[in-house]
Amino acid sequence: MFFQKEIETMSRPEMEALQLERLKRMVDYCYENIPFYHDRLEKAGVTGDKIKTLSDIQYIPFTTKDDIRDNYPFRMLAQPMKKIVRIHASSGTTGKPTVGAYTKQDLDNWSDQVARVAVAAGATEDDIFQISFGYGLFTGALGLHYGLEKIGATVIPASSGNTAKQLMMFRDFGVTGLVATPSYALYLSEMVRESGYPREDYKLRLGLLGSEGCTEEMREQIEKNLGIFVTDNYGMTELTGPGVSGECEYRCGLHFAEDAFLPEIIDTATGERKAPGESGELVVTTLLREGMPVLRYRTKDITRLNYEPCRCGRTHVRMDKVTGRTDDMMIIKGVNVFPSQIESVLVSTKGIGPHYQLVVRRQNFMDNLEVKVELVSTELLESYGELKALQRGLHDRLKSVLGLETKVTLVEPKSLERFQGKAKRILDLRNESSETK
């Protein structure tokens, strides 16, 4: 099933011709309407007529999150404010928020892109979707809201929190689809299992999860608890929001909306473009955005691109699930560590729950990583031998995967914080630790 079959099944030559035409136009559009890009492109000697092939994109300078924050709030706008009908922004937890600005056409294009992702995952006009993202400046809730409405689905704007009410609406409203972060979906799934109501009272069948990474192991846990089919989708405020890419029913990569976004993979350290199929940092250029376009935006997400057509019939390039972020990566004793590596080990270990916290400390001038993870049952606390065996087994598996010694701490069930939005798993105490301790 397709939402826009003609676009979603374009041949590679047709798609590349369309991308080249739109890239040339977008370069000139940014040059003429955004002083930041005018100066950058002028210095680089790049204009639309000098872009002869898609590979010429390499001559355009990168855009970074710092560039957007340095031009906060509206100096990256390509249209006057009277043409802007919506403002979104990131949470801004590490400084000024990242702003996104949208024209009417931007919102229409955005809902099309989200609709494609939803239909590819299996959503139909007969579905009732409960959106358990937090509404507000965050792009996720309204992005999925308008995309799902566009395909004719019923939308319940539940927002996040008030879990008992969330479960009540699941049952009373006959909800068939859930939109949430993987962390909150996991928490909801645990509460459903403990709710005391029979599975038949829940009509859930589909989960459109996003806004944070979701390992295969976590997805399996959510699917098992809720009895649903879960797909992943990808986006960020800088690129519009959700709808940049998403999984189809075969879940063999996230189909990129290539008519609207031009993806590249680069070497994070050198900035050099990598060959198709090689892993690296995802860089994206918006091809249609009017309000706040970006050229070669460095996402900091690590993935790779697969240009082979998918058996679902869609021909747009597929990106692998993001394996980590360059800014989430921890360097412990010279070893690169991604939370997703640790999560895969924890979630696949019997007796261990899916909730965890990573604590980084500095002692005697050395960085140390503690992995705190919940037990599934308090019964293990009564058996010292089993507890030590479980702890040692986890330690050994983590050492094998990470190539690093970690301290494993097993804690009581439900003692670690639950998250209704993006999970905050890393507690970095290195600046607070004594160098001589």
Coordinates of C-alpha atoms in Angstrom, one line a residue:
M1 CA 0.0 0.0 0.0
F2 CA 1.3 3.4 -1.0
F3 CA 0.4 7.0 -0.1
Q4 CA 2.1 8.6 -3.2
K5 CA 3.0 5.7 -5.3
E6 CA 4.3 7.7 -8.3
I7 CA 6.8 9.5 -6.1
E8 CA 7.7 6.5 -3.9
T9 CA 8.4 4.2 -6.8
M10 CA 10.4 6.6 -9.0
S11 CA 13.3 5.0 -10.9
R12 CA 16.8 5.9 -9.8
P13 CA 17.6 8.1 -12.9
E14 CA 14.3 9.9 -12.5
M15 CA 14.9 10.5 -8.8
E16 CA 18.5 11.8 -9.3
A17 CA 17.3 14.1 -12.1
L18 CA 14.7 15.5 -9.8
Q19 CA 17.1 15.9 -6.9
L20 CA 19.6 17.7 -9.1
E21 CA 17.0 20.2 -10.3
R22 CA 15.8 20.8 -6.8
L23 CA 19.4 21.1 -5.4
K24 CA 20.4 23.7 -7.9
R25 CA 17.2 25.7 -7.1
M26 CA 17.7 25.3 -3.3
V27 CA 21.3 26.6 -3.5
D28 CA 20.2 29.7 -5.3
Y29 CA 17.2 30.1 -2.9
C30 CA 19.4 30.0 0.1
Y31 CA 22.0 32.3 -1.5
E32 CA 19.3 34.9 -2.2
N33 CA 17.3 34.7 1.0
I34 CA 19.5 33.8 3.9
P35 CA 22.5 36.1 4.7
F36 CA 24.3 33.2 6.5
Y37 CA 24.2 31.1 3.4
H38 CA 24.9 34.0 1.1
D39 CA 28.2 34.5 2.8
R40 CA 29.1 30.8 3.1
L41 CA 28.3 30.1 -0.6
E42 CA 30.0 33.3 -1.8
K43 CA 33.1 32.3 0.0
A44 CA 33.0 28.8 -1.4
G45 CA 32.3 30.0 -4.9
V46 CA 29.1 27.9 -5.2
T47 CA 26.0 28.9 -7.0
G48 CA 23.2 26.8 -8.5
D49 CA 24.5 27.0 -12.1
K50 CA 27.8 25.5 -10.9
I51 CA 26.1 22.4 -9.6
K52 CA 26.4 20.1 -12.6
T53 CA 26.0 16.7 -10.9
L54 CA 24.8 15.5 -7.5
S55 CA 28.4 14.8 -6.5
D56 CA 29.1 18.6 -6.8
I57 CA 27.2 18.9 -3.5
Q58 CA 30.6 18.2 -1.9
Y59 CA 31.7 21.8 -2.6
I60 CA 28.9 23.2 -0.4
P61 CA 30.1 23.9 3.1
F62 CA 28.5 21.9 6.0
T63 CA 25.8 23.4 8.3
T64 CA 26.0 22.4 12.0
K65 CA 23.7 22.7 15.0
D66 CA 26.0 25.4 16.3
D67 CA 25.4 27.4 13.1
I68 CA 21.7 27.3 13.7
R69 CA 22.1 28.2 17.4
D70 CA 24.4 31.0 16.6
N71 CA 21.7 32.5 14.3
Y72 CA 19.0 32.0 16.9
P73 CA 16.1 32.6 16.7
F74 CA 15.2 33.7 13.2
R75 CA 18.3 34.7 11.2
M76 CA 18.2 31.4 9.3
L77 CA 14.7 32.2 7.9
A78 CA 14.3 32.4 4.1
Q79 CA 10.9 34.0 4.3
P80 CA 9.5 37.1 6.1
M81 CA 7.7 36.3 9.3
K82 CA 4.3 37.0 7.8
K83 CA 4.8 33.9 5.6
I84 CA 5.7 31.7 8.6
V85 CA 2.7 30.0 10.0
R86 CA 4.3 27.6 12.6
I87 CA 7.3 27.7 14.9
H88 CA 8.8 24.5 16.5
A89 CA 11.9 24.1 18.6
S90 CA 14.0 21.4 20.2
S91 CA 14.2 21.1 23.9
G92 CA 17.4 23.1 24.1
T93 CA 18.8 21.0 27.0
T94 CA 22.4 21.9 26.1
G95 CA 22.0 25.6 25.2
K96 CA 19.7 27.6 23.0
P97 CA 16.9 25.6 21.4
T98 CA 17.1 24.7 17.7
V99 CA 14.3 26.6 16.0
G100 CA 12.2 25.3 13.0
A101 CA 10.0 27.6 11.0
Y102 CA 7.3 26.5 8.5
T103 CA 5.3 28.1 5.7
K104 CA 1.9 26.7 4.7
Q105 CA 3.5 24.8 1.9
D106 CA 6.1 23.4 4.4
L107 CA 3.3 22.0 6.6
D108 CA 1.5 20.5 3.6
N109 CA 4.7 18.8 2.4
W110 CA 5.5 17.6 5.9
S111 CA 2.2 16.0 6.4
D112 CA 2.6 14.2 3.0
Q113 CA 6.0 12.8 4.2
V114 CA 4.6 11.6 7.5
A115 CA 1.6 10.1 5.7
R116 CA 4.0 8.1 3.5
V117 CA 5.8 6.7 6.6
A118 CA 2.6 5.8 8.4
V119 CA 1.1 4.0 5.3
A120 CA 4.4 2.2 4.7
A121 CA 4.2 0.9 8.3
G122 CA 0.7 -0.4 7.7
A123 CA -1.5 2.5 9.0
T124 CA -4.9 2.9 7.3
E125 CA -7.9 5.2 7.5
D126 CA -9.6 2.6 9.8
D127 CA -7.0 3.0 12.5
I128 CA -7.4 5.0 15.8
F129 CA -4.0 6.4 16.8
Q130 CA -3.2 7.6 20.3
I131 CA -0.4 10.1 20.2
S132 CA 1.5 9.8 23.5
F133 CA 4.3 12.2 22.5
G134 CA 4.4 15.5 24.5
Y135 CA 2.6 18.2 22.5
G136 CA 4.2 21.7 22.3
L137 CA 7.3 22.9 20.6
F138 CA 8.5 19.3 20.0
T139 CA 7.9 18.4 16.3
G140 CA 7.0 14.8 17.0
A141 CA 3.4 15.1 18.2
L142 CA 2.0 17.5 15.7
G143 CA 4.1 16.0 12.9
L144 CA 2.5 12.6 13.3
H145 CA -0.9 14.2 14.1
Y146 CA -1.3 15.9 10.8
G147 CA 0.3 13.1 8.8
L148 CA -2.1 10.5 10.3
E149 CA -5.1 12.8 9.8
K150 CA -4.0 13.1 6.1
I151 CA -4.5 9.4 5.5
G152 CA -7.9 9.6 7.2
A153 CA -7.0 7.9 10.5
T154 CA -8.6 8.9 13.8
V155 CA -6.2 10.8 16.1
I156 CA -6.3 11.1 19.8
P157 CA -3.9 13.8 21.0
A158 CA -3.3 12.2 24.4
S159 CA 0.1 13.8 25.0
S160 CA 2.5 12.1 27.4
G161 CA 2.0 11.3 31.1
N162 CA -1.0 10.2 33.2
T163 CA -0.3 6.6 32.3
A164 CA -3.5 5.3 34.0
K165 CA -5.6 7.5 31.7
Q166 CA -3.5 6.4 28.7
L167 CA -4.4 2.8 29.4
M168 CA -8.1 3.7 29.9
M169 CA -8.2 5.4 26.5
F170 CA -6.5 2.4 24.9
R171 CA -9.4 0.2 26.2
D172 CA -12.4 2.6 26.0
F173 CA -11.6 4.2 22.6
G174 CA -10.5 1.0 20.9
V175 CA -7.1 2.4 20.1
T176 CA -5.3 0.4 17.4
G177 CA -2.1 2.5 17.0
L178 CA 0.4 4.1 19.4
V179 CA 2.7 7.0 18.7
A180 CA 5.4 7.4 21.4
T181 CA 9.1 7.3 22.2
P182 CA 10.4 3.8 22.6
S183 CA 11.1 4.5 26.3
Y184 CA 7.5 5.5 27.0
A185 CA 6.1 2.7 24.9
L186 CA 8.1 0.3 26.9
Y187 CA 6.8 1.8 30.1
L188 CA 3.2 1.7 28.8
S189 CA 3.7 -1.9 27.8
E190 CA 4.8 -2.8 31.3
M191 CA 1.7 -1.1 32.7
V192 CA -0.6 -2.8 30.3
R193 CA 0.8 -6.1 31.4
E194 CA 0.2 -5.2 35.0
S195 CA -3.2 -3.5 34.5
G196 CA -5.2 -6.6 35.4
Y197 CA -7.3 -6.3 32.2
P198 CA -7.3 -9.2 29.8
R199 CA -5.4 -8.7 26.5
E200 CA -8.7 -8.8 24.6
D201 CA -9.6 -5.4 26.1
Y202 CA -6.8 -3.9 24.1
K203 CA -7.1 -3.5 20.3
L204 CA -3.6 -2.2 19.7
R205 CA -1.9 -3.6 16.6
L206 CA 0.6 -1.0 15.4
G207 CA 3.3 1.2 17.0
L208 CA 4.9 4.2 15.2
L209 CA 7.8 4.9 17.5
G210 CA 10.4 7.6 17.1
S211 CA 12.3 10.6 18.6
E212 CA 15.0 8.3 20.1
G213 CA 16.9 5.1 19.2
C214 CA 15.2 1.7 19.6
T215 CA 17.3 -1.4 19.6
E216 CA 15.9 -4.6 18.2
E217 CA 15.9 -6.1 21.6
M218 CA 13.8 -3.2 23.1
R219 CA 11.4 -3.4 20.1
E220 CA 10.9 -7.1 20.7
Q221 CA 10.1 -6.4 24.4
I222 CA 7.5 -3.8 23.5
E223 CA 5.9 -6.0 20.8
K224 CA 5.8 -9.0 23.2
N225 CA 4.1 -6.9 26.0
L226 CA 1.6 -5.1 23.8
G227 CA 1.1 -7.6 21.0
I228 CA 1.7 -5.0 18.3
F229 CA 3.9 -4.5 15.2
V230 CA 6.4 -1.7 15.8
T231 CA 8.2 0.4 13.2
D232 CA 10.8 3.1 13.5
N233 CA 10.8 6.5 11.9
Y234 CA 13.4 9.3 11.8
G235 CA 13.5 13.0 11.7
M236 CA 14.7 16.1 13.6
T237 CA 13.7 19.7 14.0
E238 CA 16.5 21.0 11.8
L239 CA 15.1 18.9 8.9
T240 CA 11.4 19.6 9.6
G241 CA 10.6 16.8 12.1
P242 CA 9.4 13.2 11.7
G243 CA 8.8 11.9 8.2
V244 CA 12.4 12.2 6.9
S245 CA 12.5 8.4 6.7
G246 CA 10.6 5.4 8.1
E247 CA 10.3 1.6 8.0
C248 CA 7.9 -0.3 5.8
E249 CA 6.3 -3.7 6.7
Y250 CA 9.6 -5.5 6.0
R251 CA 11.6 -3.4 8.4
C252 CA 14.8 -3.7 6.3
G253 CA 15.8 -0.1 6.6
L254 CA 14.1 3.3 6.8
H255 CA 12.9 4.6 3.4
F256 CA 14.2 8.2 2.9
A257 CA 11.9 10.8 1.4
E258 CA 14.5 11.4 -1.3
D259 CA 12.3 13.9 -3.3
A260 CA 12.4 16.2 -0.3
F261 CA 15.8 15.4 1.4
L262 CA 19.1 14.6 -0.2
P263 CA 21.2 12.3 2.1
E264 CA 25.0 11.7 2.2
I265 CA 27.3 9.7 4.4
I266 CA 30.6 11.3 5.5
D267 CA 33.6 10.4 7.6
T268 CA 33.0 12.2 10.9
A269 CA 36.6 13.1 11.4
T270 CA 37.6 14.2 7.9
G271 CA 34.2 15.3 6.4
E272 CA 35.0 13.3 3.2
R273 CA 32.0 11.6 1.5
K274 CA 31.8 7.8 1.8
A275 CA 30.9 5.3 -0.8
P276 CA 27.4 3.8 -0.9
G277 CA 27.0 1.1 1.7
E278 CA 29.7 2.5 4.0
S279 CA 28.8 3.5 7.5
G280 CA 29.4 7.1 8.8
E281 CA 27.7 10.3 9.8
L282 CA 24.4 11.2 8.0
V283 CA 24.4 14.6 6.3
V284 CA 21.1 15.9 4.8
T285 CA 20.1 18.8 2.5
T286 CA 16.5 19.9 2.4
L287 CA 15.2 20.2 -1.2
L288 CA 11.7 21.6 -0.7
R289 CA 11.7 23.5 2.6
E290 CA 10.7 27.2 2.2
G291 CA 10.7 28.6 5.7
M292 CA 14.1 27.4 7.0
P293 CA 16.0 25.2 4.6
V294 CA 19.4 23.7 5.4
L295 CA 22.3 22.8 3.2
R296 CA 24.4 19.7 4.1
Y297 CA 23.3 19.6 7.7
R298 CA 25.5 17.4 9.9
T299 CA 23.0 15.3 11.9
K300 CA 25.7 13.6 14.1
D301 CA 23.8 10.3 13.6
I302 CA 25.7 7.2 12.6
T303 CA 24.1 5.0 9.9
R304 CA 24.6 3.8 6.3
L305 CA 22.6 4.0 3.1
N306 CA 21.3 1.1 0.9
Y307 CA 20.3 2.1 -2.7
E308 CA 18.8 -1.4 -3.6
P309 CA 15.1 -1.3 -4.2
C310 CA 13.0 -2.8 -1.4
R311 CA 10.7 -5.8 -1.9
C312 CA 7.8 -3.5 -0.8
G313 CA 8.2 -1.8 -4.2
R314 CA 9.6 1.5 -2.8
T315 CA 12.7 2.7 -4.6
H316 CA 13.9 5.5 -2.3
V317 CA 17.2 4.8 -0.6
R318 CA 17.0 3.1 2.8
M319 CA 19.0 4.1 5.8
D320 CA 19.9 1.6 8.6
K321 CA 18.6 2.2 12.0
V322 CA 20.9 4.8 13.7
T323 CA 23.5 2.9 15.7
G324 CA 24.6 5.9 17.7
R325 CA 25.3 9.6 17.7
T326 CA 28.7 11.3 17.6
D327 CA 27.6 13.4 20.5
D328 CA 26.1 10.5 22.5
M329 CA 29.3 8.5 22.1
M330 CA 31.3 8.2 25.3
I331 CA 35.0 7.8 25.2
I332 CA 36.0 5.7 28.1
K333 CA 39.8 4.9 28.4
G334 CA 40.2 5.6 24.7
V335 CA 37.3 3.2 23.7
N336 CA 34.3 4.6 21.8
V337 CA 31.1 3.4 23.6
F338 CA 27.5 3.9 22.3
P339 CA 24.6 3.3 24.7
S340 CA 22.9 1.2 22.0
Q341 CA 25.7 -1.4 22.3
I342 CA 25.0 -1.7 26.1
E343 CA 21.3 -1.8 25.7
S344 CA 21.5 -4.7 23.3
V345 CA 23.3 -6.7 25.9
L346 CA 21.0 -5.8 28.7
V347 CA 17.7 -6.3 27.0
S348 CA 18.7 -9.8 25.7
T349 CA 19.8 -11.0 29.2
K350 CA 17.3 -13.1 31.1
G351 CA 16.4 -11.8 34.6
I352 CA 17.3 -8.2 33.6
G353 CA 14.8 -5.5 32.9
P354 CA 15.1 -3.0 30.0
H355 CA 15.6 0.1 32.2
Y356 CA 19.2 1.2 32.9
Q357 CA 21.5 4.1 33.6
L358 CA 25.1 4.7 32.6
V359 CA 27.2 6.6 35.1
V360 CA 30.6 7.9 34.1
R361 CA 33.1 9.0 36.7
R362 CA 36.7 10.0 36.8
Q363 CA 38.9 8.4 39.5
N364 CA 42.6 8.6 39.8
F365 CA 42.7 10.4 36.4
M366 CA 40.9 7.5 34.7
D367 CA 37.4 7.4 33.4
N368 CA 35.2 4.5 34.7
L369 CA 31.8 3.4 33.5
E370 CA 29.1 2.0 35.8
V371 CA 26.1 0.2 34.3
K372 CA 23.1 0.3 36.6
V373 CA 20.3 -2.1 35.6
E374 CA 17.1 -3.3 37.1
L375 CA 16.3 -6.9 38.1
V376 CA 13.0 -8.2 36.8
S377 CA 12.1 -9.8 40.1
T378 CA 13.0 -9.2 43.7
E379 CA 13.3 -13.0 44.2
L380 CA 16.9 -12.9 42.9
L381 CA 17.8 -10.6 45.8
E382 CA 17.3 -13.6 48.1
S383 CA 19.9 -15.7 46.3
Y384 CA 23.4 -14.3 46.6
G385 CA 24.9 -16.9 44.4
E386 CA 22.4 -16.4 41.5
L387 CA 22.8 -12.6 41.8
K388 CA 26.6 -12.8 41.6
A389 CA 26.4 -15.2 38.6
L390 CA 24.1 -12.8 36.8
Q391 CA 26.3 -9.8 37.6
R392 CA 29.4 -11.6 36.4
G393 CA 27.8 -12.8 33.3
L394 CA 26.7 -9.3 32.4
H395 CA 30.1 -8.0 33.1
D396 CA 31.7 -10.5 30.8
R397 CA 29.3 -9.9 28.0
L398 CA 29.7 -6.2 28.2
K399 CA 33.5 -6.6 28.2
S400 CA 33.3 -8.8 25.1
V401 CA 31.1 -6.3 23.2
L402 CA 32.7 -3.0 24.4
G403 CA 36.3 -4.2 24.9
L404 CA 36.2 -2.4 28.2
E405 CA 35.9 -3.1 31.9
T406 CA 32.6 -1.9 33.4
K407 CA 31.1 -1.9 36.9
V408 CA 27.8 -3.7 36.8
T409 CA 25.3 -2.7 39.6
L410 CA 22.0 -4.7 39.9
V411 CA 19.2 -2.6 41.4
E412 CA 15.7 -3.4 42.6
P413 CA 12.8 -3.5 40.1
K414 CA 11.2 -0.1 39.3
S415 CA 13.9 1.8 41.2
L416 CA 15.3 3.6 38.1
E417 CA 13.6 6.6 36.6
R418 CA 11.0 6.1 33.9
F419 CA 10.7 8.6 31.0
Q420 CA 7.6 10.0 29.2
G421 CA 9.8 11.7 26.6
K422 CA 13.3 11.0 25.4
A423 CA 15.1 8.8 27.9
K424 CA 18.2 10.3 29.6
R425 CA 20.4 7.3 30.2
I426 CA 23.8 8.9 30.7
L427 CA 24.9 10.5 33.9
D428 CA 28.3 12.1 33.4
L429 CA 29.9 13.0 36.7
R430 CA 33.5 13.4 35.4
N431 CA 33.5 17.1 36.0
E432 CA 32.3 16.5 39.6
S433 CA 34.7 13.7 40.4
S434 CA 38.0 14.4 42.2
E435 CA 41.1 13.8 40.0
T436 CA 42.9 12.4 43.0
K437 CA 40.2 10.2 44.4

